[in-house]
PDB file of C-alpha atoms in Angstrom:
ATOM      1  CA  MET A   1     143.526  61.743 117.249  1.00  0.00           C
ATOM      2  CA  LEU A   2     143.659  64.860 119.420  1.00  0.00           C
ATOM      3  CA  THR A   3     141.805  64.888 122.723  1.00  0.00           C
ATOM      4  CA  GLU A   4     139.365  67.667 123.505  1.00  0.00           C
ATOM      5  CA  LYS A   5     141.827  69.160 125.978  1.00  0.00           C
ATOM      6  CA  GLU A   6     144.612  69.123 123.425  1.00  0.00           C
ATOM      7  CA  ILE A   7     142.407  70.925 120.924  1.00  0.00           C
ATOM      8  CA  LEU A   8     141.499  73.416 123.634  1.00  0.00           C
ATOM      9  CA  PHE A   9     145.206  73.913 124.327  1.00  0.00           C
ATOM     10  CA  LEU A  10     145.892  74.757 120.673  1.00  0.00           C
ATOM     11  CA  LYS A  11     143.021  77.247 120.795  1.00  0.00           C
ATOM     12  CA  GLU A  12     144.452  78.754 123.978  1.00  0.00           C
ATOM     13  CA  LEU A  13     147.816  79.246 122.294  1.00  0.00           C
ATOM     14  CA  ASN A  14     146.084  81.235 119.580  1.00  0.00           C
ATOM     15  CA  VAL A  15     144.021  83.212 122.089  1.00  0.00           C
ATOM     16  CA  LYS A  16     147.157  84.098 124.042  1.00  0.00           C
ATOM     17  CA  ASN A  17     148.965  84.891 120.806  1.00  0.00           C
ATOM     18  CA  ILE A  18     151.770  82.451 121.596  1.00  0.00           C
ATOM     19  CA  PRO A  19     153.593  81.669 118.335  1.00  0.00           C
ATOM     20  CA  PHE A  20     154.147  77.989 117.593  1.00  0.00           C
ATOM     21  CA  LEU A  21     154.795  75.789 114.598  1.00  0.00           C
ATOM     22  CA  ILE A  22     153.746  72.236 113.863  1.00  0.00           C
ATOM     23  CA  VAL A  23     156.799  70.376 112.597  1.00  0.00           C
ATOM     24  CA  GLY A  24     157.753  66.742 112.031  1.00  0.00           C
ATOM     25  CA  MET A  25     155.683  64.056 110.377  1.00  0.00           C
ATOM     26  CA  MET A  26     152.329  65.490 111.380  1.00  0.00           C
ATOM     27  CA  ALA A  27     153.257  68.644 109.488  1.00  0.00           C
ATOM     28  CA  ALA A  28     153.845  66.429 106.456  1.00  0.00           C
ATOM     29  CA  VAL A  29     150.563  64.556 106.948  1.00  0.00           C
ATOM     30  CA  LEU A  30     148.739  67.888 107.047  1.00  0.00           C
ATOM     31  CA  GLN A  31     150.239  68.564 103.613  1.00  0.00           C
ATOM     32  CA  ASP A  32     148.824  65.388 102.096  1.00  0.00           C
ATOM     33  CA  VAL A  33     151.771  63.069 102.632  1.00  0.00           C
ATOM     34  CA  PRO A  34     150.182  59.603 102.869  1.00  0.00           C
ATOM     35  CA  LEU A  35     151.716  58.426 106.120  1.00  0.00           C
ATOM     36  CA  THR A  36     150.404  57.833 109.590  1.00  0.00           C
ATOM     37  CA  THR A  37     151.788  59.294 112.767  1.00  0.00           C
ATOM     38  CA  GLN A  38     150.479  59.768 116.241  1.00  0.00           C
ATOM     39  CA  ASP A  39     152.477  62.565 117.773  1.00  0.00           C
ATOM     40  CA  ILE A  40     152.172  66.209 116.944  1.00  0.00           C
ATOM     41  CA  ASP A  41     155.456  68.032 117.370  1.00  0.00           C
ATOM     42  CA  LEU A  42     155.134  71.635 118.503  1.00  0.00           C
ATOM     43  CA  TRP A  43     157.988  74.104 118.139  1.00  0.00           C
ATOM     44  CA  PHE A  44     157.730  77.214 120.301  1.00  0.00           C
ATOM     45  CA  GLU A  45     159.728  80.359 119.915  1.00  0.00           C
ATOM     46  CA  ASN A  46     160.317  80.562 123.650  1.00  0.00           C
ATOM     47  CA  THR A  47     159.662  77.575 125.895  1.00  0.00           C
ATOM     48  CA  ASP A  48     160.354  79.727 128.967  1.00  0.00           C
ATOM     49  CA  ASP A  49     157.239  81.769 128.256  1.00  0.00           C
ATOM     50  CA  PRO A  50     155.106  81.435 131.437  1.00  0.00           C
ATOM     51  CA  ARG A  51     151.957  81.727 129.353  1.00  0.00           C
ATOM     52  CA  LEU A  52     152.598  78.205 128.052  1.00  0.00           C
ATOM     53  CA  ASN A  53     151.986  76.722 131.481  1.00  0.00           C
ATOM     54  CA  GLU A  54     149.023  79.046 131.981  1.00  0.00           C
ATOM     55  CA  ALA A  55     147.495  77.757 128.746  1.00  0.00           C
ATOM     56  CA  ALA A  56     148.198  74.126 129.651  1.00  0.00           C
ATOM     57  CA  GLN A  57     146.788  74.470 133.173  1.00  0.00           C
ATOM     58  CA  ARG A  58     143.685  76.155 131.839  1.00  0.00           C
ATOM     59  CA  CYS A  59     143.114  72.961 129.818  1.00  0.00           C
ATOM     60  CA  GLY A  60     143.835  70.594 132.700  1.00  0.00           C
ATOM     61  CA  GLY A  61     147.473  69.916 131.884  1.00  0.00           C
ATOM     62  CA  VAL A  62     150.888  71.252 132.736  1.00  0.00           C
ATOM     63  CA  PHE A  63     153.841  72.619 130.778  1.00  0.00           C
ATOM     64  CA  LEU A  64     157.262  71.983 132.290  1.00  0.00           C
ATOM     65  CA  PRO A  65     160.148  74.073 130.947  1.00  0.00           C
ATOM     66  CA  VAL A  66     163.498  72.537 130.067  1.00  0.00           C
ATOM     67  CA  ASN A  67     165.368  70.898 132.952  1.00  0.00           C
ATOM     68  CA  LEU A  68     169.053  71.247 132.184  1.00  0.00           C
ATOM     69  CA  MET A  69     170.209  69.216 135.179  1.00  0.00           C
ATOM     70  CA  PHE A  70     168.537  66.043 133.903  1.00  0.00           C
ATOM     71  CA  GLN A  71     168.645  67.029 130.209  1.00  0.00           C
ATOM     72  CA  ILE A  72     164.870  66.928 130.081  1.00  0.00           C
ATOM     73  CA  PRO A  73     163.316  68.866 127.220  1.00  0.00           C
ATOM     74  CA  PRO A  74     160.189  70.970 127.741  1.00  0.00           C
ATOM     75  CA  LEU A  75     157.221  68.683 128.393  1.00  0.00           C
ATOM     76  CA  LEU A  76     153.470  68.835 128.187  1.00  0.00           C
ATOM     77  CA  GLY A  77     151.798  66.591 130.712  1.00  0.00           C
ATOM     78  CA  GLY A  78     148.412  65.510 131.921  1.00  0.00           C
ATOM     79  CA  ASP A  79     146.048  62.591 131.464  1.00  0.00           C
ATOM     80  CA  ASP A  80     144.604  63.995 128.269  1.00  0.00           C
ATOM     81  CA  PHE A  81     147.884  65.251 126.831  1.00  0.00           C
ATOM     82  CA  GLN A  82     149.179  62.181 125.054  1.00  0.00           C
ATOM     83  CA  ASN A  83     149.667  63.366 121.488  1.00  0.00           C
ATOM     84  CA  LEU A  84     151.429  66.699 121.775  1.00  0.00           C
ATOM     85  CA  ASP A  85     155.207  66.774 121.992  1.00  0.00           C
ATOM     86  CA  VAL A  86     157.399  69.828 122.413  1.00  0.00           C
ATOM     87  CA  VAL A  87     160.486  69.812 120.224  1.00  0.00           C
ATOM     88  CA  TYR A  88     163.625  71.442 121.493  1.00  0.00           C
ATOM     89  CA  GLY A  89     166.345  72.247 119.001  1.00  0.00           C
ATOM     90  CA  ILE A  90     165.657  71.302 115.394  1.00  0.00           C
ATOM     91  CA  GLN A  91     168.418  70.584 112.948  1.00  0.00           C
ATOM     92  CA  GLY A  92     168.571  71.947 109.423  1.00  0.00           C
ATOM     93  CA  LEU A  93     166.218  74.887 109.944  1.00  0.00           C
ATOM     94  CA  ASN A  94     166.625  78.632 110.244  1.00  0.00           C
ATOM     95  CA  SER A  95     165.529  80.655 113.248  1.00  0.00           C
ATOM     96  CA  PHE A  96     162.008  80.182 114.564  1.00  0.00           C
ATOM     97  CA  GLN A  97     161.076  83.636 113.335  1.00  0.00           C
ATOM     98  CA  ASP A  98     162.301  82.929 109.802  1.00  0.00           C
ATOM     99  CA  GLU A  99     160.471  79.626 109.596  1.00  0.00           C
ATOM    100  CA  TYR A 100     157.335  81.085 111.176  1.00  0.00           C
ATOM    101  CA  GLU A 101     157.135  83.855 108.604  1.00  0.00           C
ATOM    102  CA  ASN A 102     157.177  81.307 105.780  1.00  0.00           C
ATOM    103  CA  ALA A 103     154.883  78.765 107.436  1.00  0.00           C
ATOM    104  CA  LEU A 104     151.551  77.631 106.032  1.00  0.00           C
ATOM    105  CA  THR A 105     148.304  78.129 107.905  1.00  0.00           C
ATOM    106  CA  ILE A 106     146.259  74.930 108.009  1.00  0.00           C
ATOM    107  CA  GLU A 107     143.248  73.955 110.095  1.00  0.00           C
ATOM    108  CA  LEU A 108     143.810  71.112 112.524  1.00  0.00           C
ATOM    109  CA  ALA A 109     140.680  69.887 114.300  1.00  0.00           C
ATOM    110  CA  GLY A 110     139.099  73.216 113.462  1.00  0.00           C
ATOM    111  CA  VAL A 111     141.974  75.251 114.860  1.00  0.00           C
ATOM    112  CA  PRO A 112     144.129  77.320 112.502  1.00  0.00           C
ATOM    113  CA  VAL A 113     147.753  76.381 113.091  1.00  0.00           C
ATOM    114  CA  LYS A 114     151.057  77.328 111.515  1.00  0.00           C
ATOM    115  CA  VAL A 115     152.724  74.393 109.783  1.00  0.00           C
ATOM    116  CA  LEU A 116     156.277  73.975 108.526  1.00  0.00           C
ATOM    117  CA  PRO A 117     156.185  73.682 104.702  1.00  0.00           C
ATOM    118  CA  LEU A 118     157.134  70.397 103.080  1.00  0.00           C
ATOM    119  CA  GLU A 119     160.391  71.772 101.673  1.00  0.00           C
ATOM    120  CA  ARG A 120     161.517  72.703 105.162  1.00  0.00           C
ATOM    121  CA  ILE A 121     160.450  69.366 106.648  1.00  0.00           C
ATOM    122  CA  ILE A 122     162.655  67.710 104.056  1.00  0.00           C
ATOM    123  CA  ALA A 123     165.545  70.039 104.936  1.00  0.00           C
ATOM    124  CA  SER A 124     165.142  69.161 108.599  1.00  0.00           C
ATOM    125  CA  LYS A 125     164.981  65.419 107.998  1.00  0.00           C
ATOM    126  CA  MET A 126     168.021  65.537 105.712  1.00  0.00           C
ATOM    127  CA  ALA A 127     169.989  67.382 108.384  1.00  0.00           C
ATOM    128  CA  THR A 128     168.913  65.025 111.145  1.00  0.00           C
ATOM    129  CA  GLY A 129     169.950  62.028 109.084  1.00  0.00           C
ATOM    130  CA  ARG A 130     168.507  59.312 111.303  1.00  0.00           C
ATOM    131  CA  LYS A 131     167.453  56.108 109.590  1.00  0.00           C
ATOM    132  CA  LYS A 132     163.783  56.760 110.242  1.00  0.00           C
ATOM    133  CA  ASP A 133     164.121  60.246 108.749  1.00  0.00           C
ATOM    134  CA  LYS A 134     165.997  59.046 105.684  1.00  0.00           C
ATOM    135  CA  ALA A 135     163.387  56.356 105.141  1.00  0.00           C
ATOM    136  CA  VAL A 136     160.581  58.861 104.517  1.00  0.00           C
ATOM    137  CA  LEU A 137     162.563  61.256 102.328  1.00  0.00           C
ATOM    138  CA  PRO A 138     161.628  59.595  98.998  1.00  0.00           C
ATOM    139  CA  LEU A 139     157.925  59.870  99.807  1.00  0.00           C
ATOM    140  CA  LEU A 140     158.232  63.463 101.001  1.00  0.00           C
ATOM    141  CA  ASN A 141     160.093  64.402  97.825  1.00  0.00           C
ATOM    142  CA  THR A 142     157.540  62.617  95.642  1.00  0.00           C
ATOM    143  CA  VAL A 143     154.625  64.486  97.206  1.00  0.00           C
ATOM    144  CA  LEU A 144     156.505  67.771  96.969  1.00  0.00           C
ATOM    145  CA  LEU A 145     157.212  67.231  93.267  1.00  0.00           C
ATOM    146  CA  ASP A 146     153.603  66.235  92.696  1.00  0.00           C
ATOM    147  CA  LYS A 147     152.368  69.388  94.377  1.00  0.00           C
ATOM    148  CA  LYS A 148     154.714  71.542  92.344  1.00  0.00           C
ATOM    149  CA  SER A 149     153.497  69.908  89.135  1.00  0.00           C
ATOM    150  CA  GLY A 150     149.879  70.531  89.965  1.00  0.00           C
ATOM    151  CA  GLY A 151     149.071  67.395  91.959  1.00  0.00           C
ATOM    152  CA  LYS A 152     147.467  65.370  89.158  1.00  0.00           C
ATOM    153  CA  ASP A 153     147.476  62.279  91.372  1.00  0.00           C
ATOM    154  CA  GLY A 154     145.661  64.145  94.098  1.00  0.00           C
ATOM    155  CA  ALA A 155     148.238  63.104  96.656  1.00  0.00           C
TER     156      ALA A 155
ATOM    157  CA  MET B   1     146.024  69.133 137.421  1.00  0.00           C
ATOM    158  CA  THR B   2     146.462  69.571 141.138  1.00  0.00           C
ATOM    159  CA  PRO B   3     149.864  70.578 142.528  1.00  0.00           C
ATOM    160  CA  ASP B   4     150.303  66.982 143.762  1.00  0.00           C
ATOM    161  CA  GLU B   5     149.564  65.597 140.305  1.00  0.00           C
ATOM    162  CA  ILE B   6     152.009  68.048 138.759  1.00  0.00           C
ATOM    163  CA  ASN B   7     154.697  66.997 141.226  1.00  0.00           C
ATOM    164  CA  ARG B   8     154.063  63.322 140.504  1.00  0.00           C
ATOM    165  CA  PHE B   9     154.292  63.980 136.762  1.00  0.00           C
ATOM    166  CA  ARG B  10     157.528  65.918 137.231  1.00  0.00           C
ATOM    167  CA  GLU B  11     159.035  63.157 139.366  1.00  0.00           C
ATOM    168  CA  LYS B  12     157.925  60.449 136.955  1.00  0.00           C
ATOM    169  CA  MET B  13     159.447  62.228 133.978  1.00  0.00           C
ATOM    170  CA  THR B  14     162.665  63.023 135.844  1.00  0.00           C
ATOM    171  CA  ASP B  15     163.028  59.350 136.706  1.00  0.00           C
ATOM    172  CA  LEU B  16     162.224  58.320 133.144  1.00  0.00           C
ATOM    173  CA  TYR B  17     164.821  60.654 131.627  1.00  0.00           C
ATOM    174  CA  ARG B  18     167.428  59.758 134.224  1.00  0.00           C
ATOM    175  CA  ARG B  19     167.043  56.073 133.385  1.00  0.00           C
ATOM    176  CA  ALA B  20     167.018  56.779 129.657  1.00  0.00           C
ATOM    177  CA  ASN B  21     170.188  58.864 130.030  1.00  0.00           C
ATOM    178  CA  ASP B  22     171.833  56.002 131.890  1.00  0.00           C
ATOM    179  CA  PHE B  23     170.817  53.595 129.157  1.00  0.00           C
ATOM    180  CA  CYS B  24     172.098  55.868 126.369  1.00  0.00           C
ATOM    181  CA  ALA B  25     175.398  56.312 128.178  1.00  0.00           C
ATOM    182  CA  ARG B  26     175.850  52.550 127.985  1.00  0.00           C
ATOM    183  CA  HIS B  27     174.460  52.263 124.446  1.00  0.00           C
ATOM    184  CA  PRO B  28     175.465  55.324 122.388  1.00  0.00           C
ATOM    185  CA  GLU B  29     173.683  53.884 119.338  1.00  0.00           C
ATOM    186  CA  ALA B  30     170.321  54.196 121.059  1.00  0.00           C
ATOM    187  CA  ASP B  31     168.038  57.113 120.239  1.00  0.00           C
ATOM    188  CA  ARG B  32     166.931  58.624 123.521  1.00  0.00           C
ATOM    189  CA  ASN B  33     163.792  60.146 122.061  1.00  0.00           C
ATOM    190  CA  VAL B  34     162.682  56.847 120.580  1.00  0.00           C
ATOM    191  CA  LEU B  35     163.403  55.137 123.868  1.00  0.00           C
ATOM    192  CA  ILE B  36     161.332  57.625 125.803  1.00  0.00           C
ATOM    193  CA  GLN B  37     158.503  57.546 123.287  1.00  0.00           C
ATOM    194  CA  SER B  38     158.431  53.784 123.549  1.00  0.00           C
ATOM    195  CA  TRP B  39     158.300  54.029 127.298  1.00  0.00           C
ATOM    196  CA  ARG B  40     155.543  56.597 127.389  1.00  0.00           C
ATOM    197  CA  MET B  41     153.425  54.923 124.732  1.00  0.00           C
ATOM    198  CA  ARG B  42     153.681  51.538 126.316  1.00  0.00           C
ATOM    199  CA  ASP B  43     152.720  52.849 129.717  1.00  0.00           C
ATOM    200  CA  GLN B  44     155.058  51.545 132.338  1.00  0.00           C
ATOM    201  CA  THR B  45     156.852  49.000 130.195  1.00  0.00           C
ATOM    202  CA  PRO B  46     159.958  48.151 132.214  1.00  0.00           C
ATOM    203  CA  LEU B  47     162.986  49.807 130.718  1.00  0.00           C
ATOM    204  CA  GLN B  48     164.791  46.494 130.889  1.00  0.00           C
ATOM    205  CA  LYS B  49     162.345  45.108 128.323  1.00  0.00           C
ATOM    206  CA  VAL B  50     163.022  48.034 126.018  1.00  0.00           C
ATOM    207  CA  GLU B  51     166.739  47.568 126.527  1.00  0.00           C
ATOM    208  CA  PHE B  52     166.484  43.865 125.828  1.00  0.00           C
ATOM    209  CA  ALA B  53     164.547  44.428 122.625  1.00  0.00           C
ATOM    210  CA  LEU B  54     166.889  47.150 121.391  1.00  0.00           C
ATOM    211  CA  LEU B  55     169.926  45.010 122.030  1.00  0.00           C
ATOM    212  CA  ARG B  56     168.387  42.230 119.986  1.00  0.00           C
ATOM    213  CA  GLY B  57     167.428  44.675 117.265  1.00  0.00           C
ATOM    214  CA  LYS B  58     163.818  43.652 117.462  1.00  0.00           C
ATOM    215  CA  THR B  59     160.815  45.789 116.809  1.00  0.00           C
ATOM    216  CA  LEU B  60     159.016  46.498 120.028  1.00  0.00           C
ATOM    217  CA  LYS B  61     155.509  45.181 120.299  1.00  0.00           C
ATOM    218  CA  SER B  62     152.687  46.669 122.238  1.00  0.00           C
ATOM    219  CA  LYS B  63     151.745  44.725 125.308  1.00  0.00           C
ATOM    220  CA  ASN B  64     148.085  45.398 124.718  1.00  0.00           C
ATOM    221  CA  THR B  65     147.508  44.844 121.023  1.00  0.00           C
ATOM    222  CA  GLY B  66     150.451  42.803 119.918  1.00  0.00           C
ATOM    223  CA  LYS B  67     150.772  45.145 116.968  1.00  0.00           C
ATOM    224  CA  CYS B  68     154.051  46.766 116.126  1.00  0.00           C
TER     225      CYS B  68
END
């Protein structure tokens, strides 16, 4: 799934104490939702932080901040950076700080990462309202209910 | 990445987003993020092919595997 350089990048973020959250479907997969997804969506508190590019370059990649002229969101690039996406502006959520304080800590490829809880993923997908988001809501809600009831099915 | 590689990446992405913006201006129903993901995942798939498939409401297929 993740390349070695991508894993190294996540470690670098922790070393540099750069706060980030894993959101989107990978956040759900990490909480036992039985779906597949390829991309890992990263939400940063401040995408203008120069340490992001330092961390990326240390791992052989590059971090480009938002380009307002061409409406280009922040981007991670490099040959071995194919699975990490930077999200810019998430609907249905509170401030980064609020969500970060209530995030779960889960290990991803041996790296402890902060992950948006299932309830908040659902809130985000409901607010976004795209067809592909609506389509997964029943499954997300089912897993959430199962977890709250003790997870007898081992979802 | 070398400075040249970084510049090439920046130029490539600028071009990609510019073309995607143009497409979305003509087709407001299109999801720019999905369009760009399709482009990046399919490595150099001509945007016209993506446009053609979206207009026909078809699921895009990977050039390499034939899988959706």
